[in-house]
Amino acid sequence: MWTQHADGGLVTIGPDGWPIEADLDTPDFDTVPGWRPVAEGVRHIGGTHDEPPAGVTAEMLCGRLVTVPRRLRRREPVLFDCSACWHVWLGVD
């Protein structure tokens, strides 16, 4: 959840109920609940709270399609977070 102040600043409400300053240019997916898959080193925000079943293709907030692998694989390292998913999550046009 986020709110916008009169000065234009965005504040994200964290899981503990306290405000977290949200920087539009610096995604912080650790404050986003739900499924956050990694595709080719980029962490996205999934459209569901939980990971879908194996073999299902799901659309991320940015529009990228990610297919859930049928087998457990080694976790892919996160190089950076998707800024397009972050902007959609915050409701920024």
PDB file of N, CA and C in Angstrom:
ATOM      1  N   MET A   1       0.841  -1.161   0.000  1.00  0.00           N
ATOM      2  CA  MET A   1       0.000   0.000   0.000  1.00  0.00           C
ATOM      3  C   MET A   1       0.893   1.233   0.000  1.00  0.00           C
ATOM      4  N   TRP A   2       0.463   2.294  -0.697  1.00  0.00           N
ATOM      5  CA  TRP A   2       1.226   3.523  -0.719  1.00  0.00           C
ATOM      6  C   TRP A   2       0.287   4.707  -0.685  1.00  0.00           C
ATOM      7  N   THR A   3       0.807   5.827  -0.246  1.00  0.00           N
ATOM      8  CA  THR A   3       0.060   7.075  -0.240  1.00  0.00           C
ATOM      9  C   THR A   3       0.961   8.169  -0.783  1.00  0.00           C
ATOM     10  N   GLN A   4       0.361   9.208  -1.344  1.00  0.00           N
ATOM     11  CA  GLN A   4       1.138  10.311  -1.887  1.00  0.00           C
ATOM     12  C   GLN A   4       0.868  11.562  -1.061  1.00  0.00           C
ATOM     13  N   HIS A   5       1.938  12.217  -0.648  1.00  0.00           N
ATOM     14  CA  HIS A   5       1.827  13.430   0.148  1.00  0.00           C
ATOM     15  C   HIS A   5       1.637  14.642  -0.757  1.00  0.00           C
ATOM     16  N   ALA A   6       1.245  15.761  -0.186  1.00  0.00           N
ATOM     17  CA  ALA A   6       1.033  16.993  -0.936  1.00  0.00           C
ATOM     18  C   ALA A   6       2.300  17.460  -1.646  1.00  0.00           C
ATOM     19  N   ASP A   7       3.473  17.161  -1.083  1.00  0.00           N
ATOM     20  CA  ASP A   7       4.731  17.579  -1.713  1.00  0.00           C
ATOM     21  C   ASP A   7       5.136  16.672  -2.868  1.00  0.00           C
ATOM     22  N   GLY A   8       4.330  15.653  -3.167  1.00  0.00           N
ATOM     23  CA  GLY A   8       4.600  14.747  -4.277  1.00  0.00           C
ATOM     24  C   GLY A   8       5.365  13.503  -3.893  1.00  0.00           C
ATOM     25  N   GLY A   9       5.846  13.402  -2.664  1.00  0.00           N
ATOM     26  CA  GLY A   9       6.591  12.223  -2.219  1.00  0.00           C
ATOM     27  C   GLY A   9       5.680  11.037  -1.983  1.00  0.00           C
ATOM     28  N   LEU A  10       6.183   9.856  -2.296  1.00  0.00           N
ATOM     29  CA  LEU A  10       5.422   8.625  -2.083  1.00  0.00           C
ATOM     30  C   LEU A  10       5.889   7.946  -0.812  1.00  0.00           C
ATOM     31  N   VAL A  11       4.956   7.417  -0.063  1.00  0.00           N
ATOM     32  CA  VAL A  11       5.278   6.680   1.153  1.00  0.00           C
ATOM     33  C   VAL A  11       4.634   5.309   1.056  1.00  0.00           C
ATOM     34  N   THR A  12       5.442   4.264   1.190  1.00  0.00           N
ATOM     35  CA  THR A  12       4.949   2.893   1.200  1.00  0.00           C
ATOM     36  C   THR A  12       4.767   2.469   2.645  1.00  0.00           C
ATOM     37  N   ILE A  13       3.650   1.812   2.942  1.00  0.00           N
ATOM     38  CA  ILE A  13       3.406   1.303   4.282  1.00  0.00           C
ATOM     39  C   ILE A  13       3.965  -0.112   4.343  1.00  0.00           C
ATOM     40  N   GLY A  14       4.924  -0.325   5.217  1.00  0.00           N
ATOM     41  CA  GLY A  14       5.581  -1.619   5.343  1.00  0.00           C
ATOM     42  C   GLY A  14       4.726  -2.645   6.057  1.00  0.00           C
ATOM     43  N   PRO A  15       5.179  -3.904   6.091  1.00  0.00           N
ATOM     44  CA  PRO A  15       4.424  -4.970   6.739  1.00  0.00           C
ATOM     45  C   PRO A  15       4.218  -4.738   8.233  1.00  0.00           C
ATOM     46  N   ASP A  16       5.083  -3.927   8.836  1.00  0.00           N
ATOM     47  CA  ASP A  16       4.935  -3.635  10.261  1.00  0.00           C
ATOM     48  C   ASP A  16       4.006  -2.459  10.528  1.00  0.00           C
ATOM     49  N   GLY A  17       3.462  -1.838   9.449  1.00  0.00           N
ATOM     50  CA  GLY A  17       2.537  -0.726   9.604  1.00  0.00           C
ATOM     51  C   GLY A  17       3.198   0.636   9.621  1.00  0.00           C
ATOM     52  N   TRP A  18       4.524   0.676   9.610  1.00  0.00           N
ATOM     53  CA  TRP A  18       5.239   1.943   9.612  1.00  0.00           C
ATOM     54  C   TRP A  18       5.537   2.374   8.181  1.00  0.00           C
ATOM     55  N   PRO A  19       5.560   3.681   7.926  1.00  0.00           N
ATOM     56  CA  PRO A  19       5.830   4.160   6.561  1.00  0.00           C
ATOM     57  C   PRO A  19       7.270   3.912   6.134  1.00  0.00           C
ATOM     58  N   ILE A  20       7.430   3.612   4.856  1.00  0.00           N
ATOM     59  CA  ILE A  20       8.734   3.426   4.244  1.00  0.00           C
ATOM     60  C   ILE A  20       8.788   4.400   3.075  1.00  0.00           C
ATOM     61  N   GLU A  21       9.807   5.231   3.023  1.00  0.00           N
ATOM     62  CA  GLU A  21       9.939   6.174   1.915  1.00  0.00           C
ATOM     63  C   GLU A  21      10.224   5.389   0.639  1.00  0.00           C
ATOM     64  N   ALA A  22       9.411   5.603  -0.391  1.00  0.00           N
ATOM     65  CA  ALA A  22       9.577   4.900  -1.663  1.00  0.00           C
ATOM     66  C   ALA A  22      10.241   5.822  -2.672  1.00  0.00           C
ATOM     67  N   ASP A  23      11.401   5.409  -3.173  1.00  0.00           N
ATOM     68  CA  ASP A  23      12.106   6.153  -4.204  1.00  0.00           C
ATOM     69  C   ASP A  23      11.708   5.558  -5.544  1.00  0.00           C
ATOM     70  N   LEU A  24      11.126   6.366  -6.418  1.00  0.00           N
ATOM     71  CA  LEU A  24      10.658   5.866  -7.713  1.00  0.00           C
ATOM     72  C   LEU A  24      11.778   5.260  -8.545  1.00  0.00           C
ATOM     73  N   ASP A  25      12.982   5.800  -8.414  1.00  0.00           N
ATOM     74  CA  ASP A  25      14.101   5.353  -9.235  1.00  0.00           C
ATOM     75  C   ASP A  25      14.905   4.216  -8.621  1.00  0.00           C
ATOM     76  N   THR A  26      14.590   3.845  -7.390  1.00  0.00           N
ATOM     77  CA  THR A  26      15.307   2.764  -6.720  1.00  0.00           C
ATOM     78  C   THR A  26      14.308   1.738  -6.199  1.00  0.00           C
ATOM     79  N   PRO A  27      14.000   0.721  -7.003  1.00  0.00           N
ATOM     80  CA  PRO A  27      13.043  -0.297  -6.551  1.00  0.00           C
ATOM     81  C   PRO A  27      13.507  -1.017  -5.301  1.00  0.00           C
ATOM     82  N   ASP A  28      12.580  -1.277  -4.393  1.00  0.00           N
ATOM     83  CA  ASP A  28      12.861  -2.019  -3.167  1.00  0.00           C
ATOM     84  C   ASP A  28      11.797  -3.102  -3.030  1.00  0.00           C
ATOM     85  N   PHE A  29      12.016  -4.222  -3.691  1.00  0.00           N
ATOM     86  CA  PHE A  29      11.014  -5.282  -3.731  1.00  0.00           C
ATOM     87  C   PHE A  29      10.872  -6.012  -2.402  1.00  0.00           C
ATOM     88  N   ASP A  30      11.758  -5.763  -1.458  1.00  0.00           N
ATOM     89  CA  ASP A  30      11.650  -6.424  -0.152  1.00  0.00           C
ATOM     90  C   ASP A  30      10.413  -5.954   0.597  1.00  0.00           C
ATOM     91  N   THR A  31       9.842  -4.810   0.209  1.00  0.00           N
ATOM     92  CA  THR A  31       8.629  -4.302   0.850  1.00  0.00           C
ATOM     93  C   THR A  31       7.368  -4.784   0.157  1.00  0.00           C
ATOM     94  N   VAL A  32       7.508  -5.486  -0.972  1.00  0.00           N
ATOM     95  CA  VAL A  32       6.362  -5.948  -1.762  1.00  0.00           C
ATOM     96  C   VAL A  32       6.008  -7.380  -1.354  1.00  0.00           C
ATOM     97  N   PRO A  33       4.768  -7.604  -0.904  1.00  0.00           N
ATOM     98  CA  PRO A  33       4.381  -8.975  -0.540  1.00  0.00           C
ATOM     99  C   PRO A  33       4.082  -9.815  -1.776  1.00  0.00           C
ATOM    100  N   GLY A  34       4.130 -11.109  -1.608  1.00  0.00           N
ATOM    101  CA  GLY A  34       3.716 -12.011  -2.683  1.00  0.00           C
ATOM    102  C   GLY A  34       4.863 -12.620  -3.458  1.00  0.00           C
ATOM    103  N   TRP A  35       4.517 -13.128  -4.626  1.00  0.00           N
ATOM    104  CA  TRP A  35       5.435 -13.881  -5.489  1.00  0.00           C
ATOM    105  C   TRP A  35       6.312 -12.910  -6.271  1.00  0.00           C
ATOM    106  N   ARG A  36       7.628 -13.081  -6.163  1.00  0.00           N
ATOM    107  CA  ARG A  36       8.582 -12.224  -6.859  1.00  0.00           C
ATOM    108  C   ARG A  36       9.600 -13.100  -7.573  1.00  0.00           C
ATOM    109  N   PRO A  37       9.243 -13.604  -8.759  1.00  0.00           N
ATOM    110  CA  PRO A  37      10.157 -14.506  -9.472  1.00  0.00           C
ATOM    111  C   PRO A  37      11.341 -13.765 -10.083  1.00  0.00           C
ATOM    112  N   VAL A  38      12.412 -14.519 -10.299  1.00  0.00           N
ATOM    113  CA  VAL A  38      13.611 -13.984 -10.938  1.00  0.00           C
ATOM    114  C   VAL A  38      13.722 -14.609 -12.322  1.00  0.00           C
ATOM    115  N   ALA A  39      13.852 -13.755 -13.341  1.00  0.00           N
ATOM    116  CA  ALA A  39      14.012 -14.222 -14.724  1.00  0.00           C
ATOM    117  C   ALA A  39      15.242 -13.537 -15.305  1.00  0.00           C
ATOM    118  N   GLU A  40      16.259 -14.332 -15.616  1.00  0.00           N
ATOM    119  CA  GLU A  40      17.507 -13.837 -16.185  1.00  0.00           C
ATOM    120  C   GLU A  40      18.146 -12.758 -15.330  1.00  0.00           C
ATOM    121  N   GLY A  41      18.111 -12.948 -14.010  1.00  0.00           N
ATOM    122  CA  GLY A  41      18.750 -12.033 -13.080  1.00  0.00           C
ATOM    123  C   GLY A  41      17.912 -10.836 -12.669  1.00  0.00           C
ATOM    124  N   VAL A  42      16.714 -10.697 -13.238  1.00  0.00           N
ATOM    125  CA  VAL A  42      15.846  -9.568 -12.920  1.00  0.00           C
ATOM    126  C   VAL A  42      14.673 -10.064 -12.080  1.00  0.00           C
ATOM    127  N   ARG A  43      14.489  -9.470 -10.905  1.00  0.00           N
ATOM    128  CA  ARG A  43      13.377  -9.849 -10.035  1.00  0.00           C
ATOM    129  C   ARG A  43      12.150  -9.024 -10.430  1.00  0.00           C
ATOM    130  N   HIS A  44      11.041  -9.729 -10.640  1.00  0.00           N
ATOM    131  CA  HIS A  44       9.782  -9.112 -11.047  1.00  0.00           C
ATOM    132  C   HIS A  44       8.753  -9.254  -9.931  1.00  0.00           C
ATOM    133  N   ILE A  45       7.639  -8.547 -10.086  1.00  0.00           N
ATOM    134  CA  ILE A  45       6.513  -8.703  -9.171  1.00  0.00           C
ATOM    135  C   ILE A  45       5.448  -9.496  -9.910  1.00  0.00           C
ATOM    136  N   GLY A  46       5.103 -10.664  -9.363  1.00  0.00           N
ATOM    137  CA  GLY A  46       4.086 -11.502  -9.980  1.00  0.00           C
ATOM    138  C   GLY A  46       2.694 -10.971  -9.708  1.00  0.00           C
ATOM    139  N   GLY A  47       1.753 -11.364 -10.534  1.00  0.00           N
ATOM    140  CA  GLY A  47       0.378 -10.912 -10.370  1.00  0.00           C
ATOM    141  C   GLY A  47      -0.402 -11.700  -9.339  1.00  0.00           C
ATOM    142  N   THR A  48       0.233 -12.670  -8.688  1.00  0.00           N
ATOM    143  CA  THR A  48      -0.447 -13.495  -7.691  1.00  0.00           C
ATOM    144  C   THR A  48       0.297 -13.411  -6.360  1.00  0.00           C
ATOM    145  N   HIS A  49      -0.396 -13.740  -5.300  1.00  0.00           N
ATOM    146  CA  HIS A  49       0.247 -13.715  -3.977  1.00  0.00           C
ATOM    147  C   HIS A  49       1.185 -14.908  -3.815  1.00  0.00           C
ATOM    148  N   ASP A  50       0.746 -16.084  -4.272  1.00  0.00           N
ATOM    149  CA  ASP A  50       1.560 -17.297  -4.163  1.00  0.00           C
ATOM    150  C   ASP A  50       2.044 -17.722  -5.542  1.00  0.00           C
ATOM    151  N   GLU A  51       3.118 -18.517  -5.559  1.00  0.00           N
ATOM    152  CA  GLU A  51       3.646 -19.028  -6.817  1.00  0.00           C
ATOM    153  C   GLU A  51       2.629 -19.973  -7.456  1.00  0.00           C
ATOM    154  N   PRO A  52       2.358 -19.802  -8.768  1.00  0.00           N
ATOM    155  CA  PRO A  52       1.421 -20.706  -9.447  1.00  0.00           C
ATOM    156  C   PRO A  52       2.001 -22.122  -9.553  1.00  0.00           C
ATOM    157  N   PRO A  53       1.163 -23.094  -9.925  1.00  0.00           N
ATOM    158  CA  PRO A  53       1.662 -24.472 -10.090  1.00  0.00           C
ATOM    159  C   PRO A  53       2.723 -24.566 -11.188  1.00  0.00           C
ATOM    160  N   ALA A  54       3.509 -25.626 -11.142  1.00  0.00           N
ATOM    161  CA  ALA A  54       4.570 -25.845 -12.127  1.00  0.00           C
ATOM    162  C   ALA A  54       3.996 -25.939 -13.538  1.00  0.00           C
ATOM    163  N   GLY A  55       4.717 -25.352 -14.488  1.00  0.00           N
ATOM    164  CA  GLY A  55       4.320 -25.399 -15.885  1.00  0.00           C
ATOM    165  C   GLY A  55       3.381 -24.277 -16.308  1.00  0.00           C
ATOM    166  N   VAL A  56       2.917 -23.480 -15.372  1.00  0.00           N
ATOM    167  CA  VAL A  56       1.992 -22.390 -15.679  1.00  0.00           C
ATOM    168  C   VAL A  56       2.793 -21.159 -16.093  1.00  0.00           C
ATOM    169  N   THR A  57       2.310 -20.460 -17.117  1.00  0.00           N
ATOM    170  CA  THR A  57       2.919 -19.204 -17.533  1.00  0.00           C
ATOM    171  C   THR A  57       2.119 -18.069 -16.923  1.00  0.00           C
ATOM    172  N   ALA A  58       2.808 -17.182 -16.203  1.00  0.00           N
ATOM    173  CA  ALA A  58       2.150 -16.069 -15.521  1.00  0.00           C
ATOM    174  C   ALA A  58       2.699 -14.750 -16.048  1.00  0.00           C
ATOM    175  N   GLU A  59       1.856 -13.727 -16.024  1.00  0.00           N
ATOM    176  CA  GLU A  59       2.272 -12.406 -16.476  1.00  0.00           C
ATOM    177  C   GLU A  59       2.699 -11.559 -15.281  1.00  0.00           C
ATOM    178  N   MET A  60       3.858 -10.943 -15.396  1.00  0.00           N
ATOM    179  CA  MET A  60       4.351 -10.044 -14.353  1.00  0.00           C
ATOM    180  C   MET A  60       3.677  -8.685 -14.520  1.00  0.00           C
ATOM    181  N   LEU A  61       3.809  -7.818 -13.536  1.00  0.00           N
ATOM    182  CA  LEU A  61       3.178  -6.502 -13.620  1.00  0.00           C
ATOM    183  C   LEU A  61       3.677  -5.694 -14.808  1.00  0.00           C
ATOM    184  N   CYS A  62       4.918  -5.920 -15.217  1.00  0.00           N
ATOM    185  CA  CYS A  62       5.496  -5.187 -16.348  1.00  0.00           C
ATOM    186  C   CYS A  62       5.058  -5.750 -17.696  1.00  0.00           C
ATOM    187  N   GLY A  63       4.402  -6.905 -17.694  1.00  0.00           N
ATOM    188  CA  GLY A  63       3.953  -7.530 -18.931  1.00  0.00           C
ATOM    189  C   GLY A  63       4.783  -8.723 -19.365  1.00  0.00           C
ATOM    190  N   ARG A  64       5.917  -8.962 -18.736  1.00  0.00           N
ATOM    191  CA  ARG A  64       6.754 -10.110 -19.098  1.00  0.00           C
ATOM    192  C   ARG A  64       6.070 -11.407 -18.682  1.00  0.00           C
ATOM    193  N   LEU A  65       6.184 -12.427 -19.518  1.00  0.00           N
ATOM    194  CA  LEU A  65       5.633 -13.742 -19.211  1.00  0.00           C
ATOM    195  C   LEU A  65       6.733 -14.623 -18.628  1.00  0.00           C
ATOM    196  N   VAL A  66       6.427 -15.258 -17.510  1.00  0.00           N
ATOM    197  CA  VAL A  66       7.374 -16.145 -16.836  1.00  0.00           C
ATOM    198  C   VAL A  66       6.699 -17.496 -16.650  1.00  0.00           C
ATOM    199  N   THR A  67       7.369 -18.565 -17.097  1.00  0.00           N
ATOM    200  CA  THR A  67       6.851 -19.919 -16.930  1.00  0.00           C
ATOM    201  C   THR A  67       7.498 -20.542 -15.696  1.00  0.00           C
ATOM    202  N   VAL A  68       6.660 -21.040 -14.796  1.00  0.00           N
ATOM    203  CA  VAL A  68       7.151 -21.681 -13.574  1.00  0.00           C
ATOM    204  C   VAL A  68       7.768 -23.026 -13.970  1.00  0.00           C
ATOM    205  N   PRO A  69       9.029 -23.279 -13.584  1.00  0.00           N
ATOM    206  CA  PRO A  69       9.682 -24.533 -13.973  1.00  0.00           C
ATOM    207  C   PRO A  69       9.002 -25.752 -13.346  1.00  0.00           C
ATOM    208  N   ARG A  70       9.083 -26.860 -14.059  1.00  0.00           N
ATOM    209  CA  ARG A  70       8.473 -28.110 -13.578  1.00  0.00           C
ATOM    210  C   ARG A  70       9.318 -28.759 -12.487  1.00  0.00           C
ATOM    211  N   ARG A  71      10.617 -28.496 -12.503  1.00  0.00           N
ATOM    212  CA  ARG A  71      11.503 -29.067 -11.496  1.00  0.00           C
ATOM    213  C   ARG A  71      12.085 -27.947 -10.653  1.00  0.00           C
ATOM    214  N   LEU A  72      12.416 -28.283  -9.432  1.00  0.00           N
ATOM    215  CA  LEU A  72      13.104 -27.317  -8.584  1.00  0.00           C
ATOM    216  C   LEU A  72      14.500 -27.087  -9.137  1.00  0.00           C
ATOM    217  N   ARG A  73      14.809 -25.828  -9.343  1.00  0.00           N
ATOM    218  CA  ARG A  73      16.139 -25.476  -9.818  1.00  0.00           C
ATOM    219  C   ARG A  73      16.841 -24.671  -8.746  1.00  0.00           C
ATOM    220  N   ARG A  74      18.130 -24.569  -8.912  1.00  0.00           N
ATOM    221  CA  ARG A  74      18.892 -23.717  -8.020  1.00  0.00           C
ATOM    222  C   ARG A  74      18.382 -22.290  -8.167  1.00  0.00           C
ATOM    223  N   ARG A  75      18.267 -21.572  -7.066  1.00  0.00           N
ATOM    224  CA  ARG A  75      17.773 -20.189  -7.124  1.00  0.00           C
ATOM    225  C   ARG A  75      18.715 -19.327  -7.952  1.00  0.00           C
ATOM    226  N   GLU A  76      18.124 -18.602  -8.887  1.00  0.00           N
ATOM    227  CA  GLU A  76      18.885 -17.714  -9.749  1.00  0.00           C
ATOM    228  C   GLU A  76      19.260 -16.447  -8.961  1.00  0.00           C
ATOM    229  N   PRO A  77      20.483 -15.939  -9.111  1.00  0.00           N
ATOM    230  CA  PRO A  77      20.856 -14.737  -8.370  1.00  0.00           C
ATOM    231  C   PRO A  77      20.102 -13.509  -8.881  1.00  0.00           C
ATOM    232  N   VAL A  78      19.788 -12.614  -7.967  1.00  0.00           N
ATOM    233  CA  VAL A  78      19.094 -11.378  -8.329  1.00  0.00           C
ATOM    234  C   VAL A  78      20.145 -10.307  -8.603  1.00  0.00           C
ATOM    235  N   LEU A  79      20.182  -9.817  -9.845  1.00  0.00           N
ATOM    236  CA  LEU A  79      21.119  -8.760 -10.201  1.00  0.00           C
ATOM    237  C   LEU A  79      20.501  -7.385  -9.967  1.00  0.00           C
ATOM    238  N   PHE A  80      19.223  -7.244 -10.327  1.00  0.00           N
ATOM    239  CA  PHE A  80      18.510  -6.006 -10.045  1.00  0.00           C
ATOM    240  C   PHE A  80      17.012  -6.253 -10.139  1.00  0.00           C
ATOM    241  N   ASP A  81      16.232  -5.284  -9.650  1.00  0.00           N
ATOM    242  CA  ASP A  81      14.776  -5.374  -9.666  1.00  0.00           C
ATOM    243  C   ASP A  81      14.226  -4.635 -10.881  1.00  0.00           C
ATOM    244  N   CYS A  82      13.109  -5.108 -11.407  1.00  0.00           N
ATOM    245  CA  CYS A  82      12.472  -4.542 -12.598  1.00  0.00           C
ATOM    246  C   CYS A  82      11.822  -3.199 -12.244  1.00  0.00           C
ATOM    247  N   SER A  83      12.319  -2.134 -12.853  1.00  0.00           N
ATOM    248  CA  SER A  83      11.777  -0.804 -12.555  1.00  0.00           C
ATOM    249  C   SER A  83      10.365  -0.641 -13.113  1.00  0.00           C
ATOM    250  N   ALA A  84      10.030  -1.330 -14.203  1.00  0.00           N
ATOM    251  CA  ALA A  84       8.669  -1.243 -14.755  1.00  0.00           C
ATOM    252  C   ALA A  84       7.662  -1.872 -13.794  1.00  0.00           C
ATOM    253  N   CYS A  85       7.986  -3.022 -13.217  1.00  0.00           N
ATOM    254  CA  CYS A  85       7.109  -3.647 -12.211  1.00  0.00           C
ATOM    255  C   CYS A  85       6.951  -2.722 -11.012  1.00  0.00           C
ATOM    256  N   TRP A  86       8.041  -2.083 -10.598  1.00  0.00           N
ATOM    257  CA  TRP A  86       8.028  -1.183  -9.450  1.00  0.00           C
ATOM    258  C   TRP A  86       7.083  -0.004  -9.701  1.00  0.00           C
ATOM    259  N   HIS A  87       7.147   0.584 -10.887  1.00  0.00           N
ATOM    260  CA  HIS A  87       6.285   1.721 -11.207  1.00  0.00           C
ATOM    261  C   HIS A  87       4.816   1.307 -11.272  1.00  0.00           C
ATOM    262  N   VAL A  88       4.530   0.134 -11.819  1.00  0.00           N
ATOM    263  CA  VAL A  88       3.154  -0.359 -11.846  1.00  0.00           C
ATOM    264  C   VAL A  88       2.669  -0.608 -10.413  1.00  0.00           C
ATOM    265  N   TRP A  89       3.523  -1.202  -9.577  1.00  0.00           N
ATOM    266  CA  TRP A  89       3.166  -1.485  -8.188  1.00  0.00           C
ATOM    267  C   TRP A  89       2.810  -0.197  -7.435  1.00  0.00           C
ATOM    268  N   LEU A  90       3.581   0.871  -7.681  1.00  0.00           N
ATOM    269  CA  LEU A  90       3.341   2.141  -7.003  1.00  0.00           C
ATOM    270  C   LEU A  90       2.196   2.935  -7.630  1.00  0.00           C
ATOM    271  N   GLY A  91       1.759   2.536  -8.822  1.00  0.00           N
ATOM    272  CA  GLY A  91       0.681   3.250  -9.497  1.00  0.00           C
ATOM    273  C   GLY A  91       1.139   4.497 -10.211  1.00  0.00           C
ATOM    274  N   VAL A  92       2.409   4.535 -10.593  1.00  0.00           N
ATOM    275  CA  VAL A  92       2.956   5.683 -11.296  1.00  0.00           C
ATOM    276  C   VAL A  92       2.780   5.465 -12.792  1.00  0.00           C
ATOM    277  N   ASP A  93       2.325   6.502 -13.481  1.00  0.00           N
ATOM    278  CA  ASP A  93       2.141   6.396 -14.947  1.00  0.00           C
ATOM    279  C   ASP A  93       3.417   6.671 -15.664  1.00  0.00           C
TER     280      ASP A  93
END
